[in-house]
JSON list of C-alpha atoms in Angstrom, two decimals:
[
{"chain": "A", "resi": 283, "resn": "THR", "atom": "CA", "xyz": [12.67, -0.31, -11.26]},
{"chain": "A", "resi": 284, "resn": "ALA", "atom": "CA", "xyz": [9.96, 2.30, -11.72]},
{"chain": "A", "resi": 285, "resn": "GLU", "atom": "CA", "xyz": [12.22, 5.08, -10.48]},
{"chain": "A", "resi": 286, "resn": "GLU", "atom": "CA", "xyz": [14.98, 4.20, -12.95]},
{"chain": "A", "resi": 287, "resn": "LYS", "atom": "CA", "xyz": [12.76, 3.52, -15.96]},
{"chain": "A", "resi": 288, "resn": "TYR", "atom": "CA", "xyz": [10.23, 6.33, -15.59]},
{"chain": "A", "resi": 289, "resn": "LYS", "atom": "CA", "xyz": [12.14, 8.78, -13.37]},
{"chain": "A", "resi": 290, "resn": "SER", "atom": "CA", "xyz": [9.14, 8.54, -11.07]},
{"chain": "A", "resi": 291, "resn": "SER", "atom": "CA", "xyz": [7.93, 6.42, -8.20]},
{"chain": "A", "resi": 292, "resn": "ALA", "atom": "CA", "xyz": [4.29, 7.13, -9.02]},
{"chain": "A", "resi": 293, "resn": "GLY", "atom": "CA", "xyz": [1.94, 4.36, -8.02]},
{"chain": "A", "resi": 294, "resn": "ARG", "atom": "CA", "xyz": [0.99, 3.39, -11.57]},
{"chain": "A", "resi": 295, "resn": "TYR", "atom": "CA", "xyz": [4.64, 2.72, -12.41]},
{"chain": "A", "resi": 296, "resn": "GLN", "atom": "CA", "xyz": [5.11, 0.67, -9.25]},
{"chain": "A", "resi": 297, "resn": "GLU", "atom": "CA", "xyz": [2.10, -1.39, -10.30]},
{"chain": "A", "resi": 298, "resn": "ILE", "atom": "CA", "xyz": [3.69, -2.02, -13.72]},
{"chain": "A", "resi": 299, "resn": "GLU", "atom": "CA", "xyz": [7.24, -2.78, -12.66]},
{"chain": "A", "resi": 300, "resn": "GLY", "atom": "CA", "xyz": [6.68, -4.50, -9.32]},
{"chain": "A", "resi": 301, "resn": "PRO", "atom": "CA", "xyz": [4.98, -7.78, -10.28]},
{"chain": "A", "resi": 302, "resn": "PRO", "atom": "CA", "xyz": [7.75, -9.13, -12.56]},
{"chain": "A", "resi": 303, "resn": "ILE", "atom": "CA", "xyz": [10.35, -8.46, -9.88]},
{"chain": "A", "resi": 304, "resn": "ALA", "atom": "CA", "xyz": [8.27, -10.20, -7.22]},
{"chain": "A", "resi": 305, "resn": "GLU", "atom": "CA", "xyz": [7.58, -13.12, -9.57]},
{"chain": "A", "resi": 306, "resn": "GLU", "atom": "CA", "xyz": [11.29, -13.61, -10.21]},
{"chain": "A", "resi": 307, "resn": "ILE", "atom": "CA", "xyz": [12.02, -13.64, -6.48]},
{"chain": "A", "resi": 308, "resn": "MET", "atom": "CA", "xyz": [9.21, -16.08, -5.77]},
{"chain": "A", "resi": 309, "resn": "HIS", "atom": "CA", "xyz": [10.14, -18.31, -8.71]},
{"chain": "A", "resi": 310, "resn": "ARG", "atom": "CA", "xyz": [13.68, -18.62, -7.34]},
{"chain": "A", "resi": 311, "resn": "GLN", "atom": "CA", "xyz": [12.17, -19.61, -3.99]},
{"chain": "A", "resi": 312, "resn": "ASP", "atom": "CA", "xyz": [10.02, -22.30, -5.67]},
{"chain": "A", "resi": 313, "resn": "GLU", "atom": "CA", "xyz": [6.83, -20.61, -4.54]},
{"chain": "A", "resi": 314, "resn": "SER", "atom": "CA", "xyz": [3.55, -22.02, -5.81]},
{"chain": "A", "resi": 315, "resn": "GLN", "atom": "CA", "xyz": [1.82, -20.51, -8.84]},
{"chain": "A", "resi": 316, "resn": "ALA", "atom": "CA", "xyz": [-1.16, -19.62, -6.64]},
{"chain": "A", "resi": 317, "resn": "VAL", "atom": "CA", "xyz": [0.95, -17.59, -4.24]},
{"chain": "A", "resi": 318, "resn": "MET", "atom": "CA", "xyz": [2.91, -15.99, -7.07]},
{"chain": "A", "resi": 319, "resn": "GLY", "atom": "CA", "xyz": [-0.30, -15.00, -8.81]},
{"chain": "A", "resi": 320, "resn": "ARG", "atom": "CA", "xyz": [-1.84, -13.51, -5.68]},
{"chain": "A", "resi": 321, "resn": "VAL", "atom": "CA", "xyz": [1.27, -11.54, -4.73]},
{"chain": "A", "resi": 322, "resn": "ALA", "atom": "CA", "xyz": [1.65, -10.24, -8.29]},
{"chain": "A", "resi": 323, "resn": "TYR", "atom": "CA", "xyz": [-2.02, -9.20, -8.30]},
{"chain": "A", "resi": 324, "resn": "ILE", "atom": "CA", "xyz": [-1.64, -7.29, -5.04]},
{"chain": "A", "resi": 325, "resn": "ILE", "atom": "CA", "xyz": [1.57, -5.55, -6.11]},
{"chain": "A", "resi": 326, "resn": "GLY", "atom": "CA", "xyz": [0.05, -4.81, -9.51]},
{"chain": "A", "resi": 327, "resn": "GLY", "atom": "CA", "xyz": [-2.92, -3.08, -7.94]},
{"chain": "A", "resi": 328, "resn": "HIS", "atom": "CA", "xyz": [-1.73, -1.72, -4.63]},
{"chain": "A", "resi": 329, "resn": "HIS", "atom": "CA", "xyz": [-2.51, 1.86, -5.67]},
{"chain": "A", "resi": 330, "resn": "THR", "atom": "CA", "xyz": [-5.92, 1.02, -7.16]},
{"chain": "A", "resi": 331, "resn": "ALA", "atom": "CA", "xyz": [-8.69, 0.89, -4.56]},
{"chain": "A", "resi": 332, "resn": "ALA", "atom": "CA", "xyz": [-11.10, -0.98, -6.83]},
{"chain": "A", "resi": 333, "resn": "LYS", "atom": "CA", "xyz": [-8.72, -3.97, -6.96]},
{"chain": "A", "resi": 334, "resn": "ASN", "atom": "CA", "xyz": [-8.79, -4.41, -3.18]},
{"chain": "A", "resi": 335, "resn": "ASN", "atom": "CA", "xyz": [-10.44, -7.80, -2.78]},
{"chain": "A", "resi": 336, "resn": "GLY", "atom": "CA", "xyz": [-9.20, -9.42, 0.40]},
{"chain": "A", "resi": 337, "resn": "LEU", "atom": "CA", "xyz": [-7.61, -9.01, 3.81]},
{"chain": "A", "resi": 338, "resn": "ASP", "atom": "CA", "xyz": [-4.12, -9.62, 2.43]},
{"chain": "A", "resi": 339, "resn": "PHE", "atom": "CA", "xyz": [-4.63, -6.80, -0.08]},
{"chain": "A", "resi": 340, "resn": "GLN", "atom": "CA", "xyz": [-6.12, -4.53, 2.61]},
{"chain": "A", "resi": 341, "resn": "ILE", "atom": "CA", "xyz": [-3.07, -4.98, 4.84]},
{"chain": "A", "resi": 342, "resn": "ILE", "atom": "CA", "xyz": [-0.74, -3.95, 2.00]},
{"chain": "A", "resi": 343, "resn": "TRP", "atom": "CA", "xyz": [-3.07, -1.04, 1.18]},
{"chain": "A", "resi": 344, "resn": "GLU", "atom": "CA", "xyz": [-2.91, 0.21, 4.76]},
{"chain": "A", "resi": 345, "resn": "ALA", "atom": "CA", "xyz": [0.84, -0.30, 5.16]},
{"chain": "A", "resi": 346, "resn": "ASP", "atom": "CA", "xyz": [1.51, 1.59, 1.94]},
{"chain": "A", "resi": 347, "resn": "LEU", "atom": "CA", "xyz": [-0.84, 4.39, 2.96]},
{"chain": "A", "resi": 348, "resn": "LEU", "atom": "CA", "xyz": [0.87, 4.72, 6.34]},
{"chain": "A", "resi": 349, "resn": "VAL", "atom": "CA", "xyz": [4.13, 5.47, 4.51]},
{"chain": "A", "resi": 350, "resn": "ASN", "atom": "CA", "xyz": [2.50, 7.67, 1.87]},
{"chain": "A", "resi": 351, "resn": "ILE", "atom": "CA", "xyz": [0.77, 9.88, 4.44]},
{"chain": "A", "resi": 352, "resn": "ALA", "atom": "CA", "xyz": [4.17, 10.99, 5.72]},
{"chain": "A", "resi": 353, "resn": "GLU", "atom": "CA", "xyz": [5.87, 11.11, 2.32]},
{"chain": "A", "resi": 354, "resn": "ASP", "atom": "CA", "xyz": [3.07, 13.14, 0.74]},
{"chain": "A", "resi": 355, "resn": "GLY", "atom": "CA", "xyz": [2.97, 15.72, 3.52]},
{"chain": "A", "resi": 356, "resn": "LEU", "atom": "CA", "xyz": [-0.50, 14.75, 4.72]},
{"chain": "A", "resi": 357, "resn": "ALA", "atom": "CA", "xyz": [0.52, 14.17, 8.34]},
{"chain": "A", "resi": 358, "resn": "ASP", "atom": "CA", "xyz": [-0.88, 17.49, 9.51]},
{"chain": "A", "resi": 359, "resn": "GLY", "atom": "CA", "xyz": [-3.54, 16.31, 11.96]},
{"chain": "A", "resi": 360, "resn": "SER", "atom": "CA", "xyz": [-6.28, 17.85, 9.83]},
{"chain": "A", "resi": 361, "resn": "ASP", "atom": "CA", "xyz": [-9.88, 16.80, 9.40]},
{"chain": "A", "resi": 362, "resn": "LYS", "atom": "CA", "xyz": [-8.92, 15.91, 5.82]},
{"chain": "A", "resi": 363, "resn": "LEU", "atom": "CA", "xyz": [-6.39, 13.41, 7.16]},
{"chain": "A", "resi": 364, "resn": "ARG", "atom": "CA", "xyz": [-8.98, 12.01, 9.56]},
{"chain": "A", "resi": 365, "resn": "GLY", "atom": "CA", "xyz": [-11.28, 11.43, 6.58]},
{"chain": "A", "resi": 366, "resn": "ILE", "atom": "CA", "xyz": [-8.53, 9.69, 4.61]},
{"chain": "A", "resi": 367, "resn": "ILE", "atom": "CA", "xyz": [-7.87, 7.37, 7.54]},
{"chain": "A", "resi": 368, "resn": "ASP", "atom": "CA", "xyz": [-11.53, 6.65, 8.20]},
{"chain": "A", "resi": 369, "resn": "ARG", "atom": "CA", "xyz": [-12.25, 5.90, 4.52]},
{"chain": "A", "resi": 370, "resn": "ASN", "atom": "CA", "xyz": [-9.19, 3.74, 3.86]},
{"chain": "A", "resi": 371, "resn": "PHE", "atom": "CA", "xyz": [-8.34, 1.84, 7.02]},
{"chain": "A", "resi": 372, "resn": "ARG", "atom": "CA", "xyz": [-10.56, -1.18, 7.64]},
{"chain": "A", "resi": 373, "resn": "THR", "atom": "CA", "xyz": [-8.44, -3.21, 10.04]},
{"chain": "A", "resi": 374, "resn": "GLY", "atom": "CA", "xyz": [-8.47, -2.24, 13.68]},
{"chain": "A", "resi": 375, "resn": "THR", "atom": "CA", "xyz": [-4.70, -2.49, 13.88]},
{"chain": "A", "resi": 376, "resn": "GLY", "atom": "CA", "xyz": [-4.08, -0.34, 10.80]},
{"chain": "A", "resi": 377, "resn": "LYS", "atom": "CA", "xyz": [-6.51, 2.32, 11.96]},
{"chain": "A", "resi": 378, "resn": "ALA", "atom": "CA", "xyz": [-4.96, 2.31, 15.46]},
{"chain": "A", "resi": 379, "resn": "ILE", "atom": "CA", "xyz": [-1.48, 2.79, 14.01]},
{"chain": "A", "resi": 380, "resn": "ALA", "atom": "CA", "xyz": [-2.66, 5.61, 11.74]},
{"chain": "A", "resi": 381, "resn": "TYR", "atom": "CA", "xyz": [-4.36, 7.42, 14.60]},
{"chain": "A", "resi": 382, "resn": "ARG", "atom": "CA", "xyz": [-1.40, 6.88, 16.94]},
{"chain": "A", "resi": 383, "resn": "GLU", "atom": "CA", "xyz": [1.17, 8.09, 14.41]},
{"chain": "A", "resi": 384, "resn": "TYR", "atom": "CA", "xyz": [-0.73, 10.88, 12.69]},
{"chain": "A", "resi": 385, "resn": "LEU", "atom": "CA", "xyz": [-3.71, 11.94, 14.82]},
{"chain": "A", "resi": 386, "resn": "PRO", "atom": "CA", "xyz": [-2.65, 11.96, 18.45]},
{"chain": "A", "resi": 387, "resn": "PRO", "atom": "CA", "xyz": [-5.32, 12.94, 21.00]},
{"chain": "A", "resi": 388, "resn": "ARG", "atom": "CA", "xyz": [-5.91, 16.67, 21.21]},
{"chain": "A", "resi": 389, "resn": "GLU", "atom": "CA", "xyz": [-5.17, 18.31, 24.51]}
]
């Protein structure tokens, strides 16, 4: 895995190491080449905004960002965080979760 090979879980290493692992899993499940290709593409670009080219990719983008906000210490309720959410979340559900978890209503 990226952590073992590079001593880092940085996004670029996840994008390198993730697709072959996913392809092996899908191959063993007799998944179609089309599905394997799409999943590998998404995993191989899930930290690269310019590769986001569909709803399936967007959902992974948002799910990953929901985790990264907490892990990267960005869950501080700041205007900066609000900007990150507003720029990155395009699905109503993803944006609602982000606001609920990280930007609760101010009293």
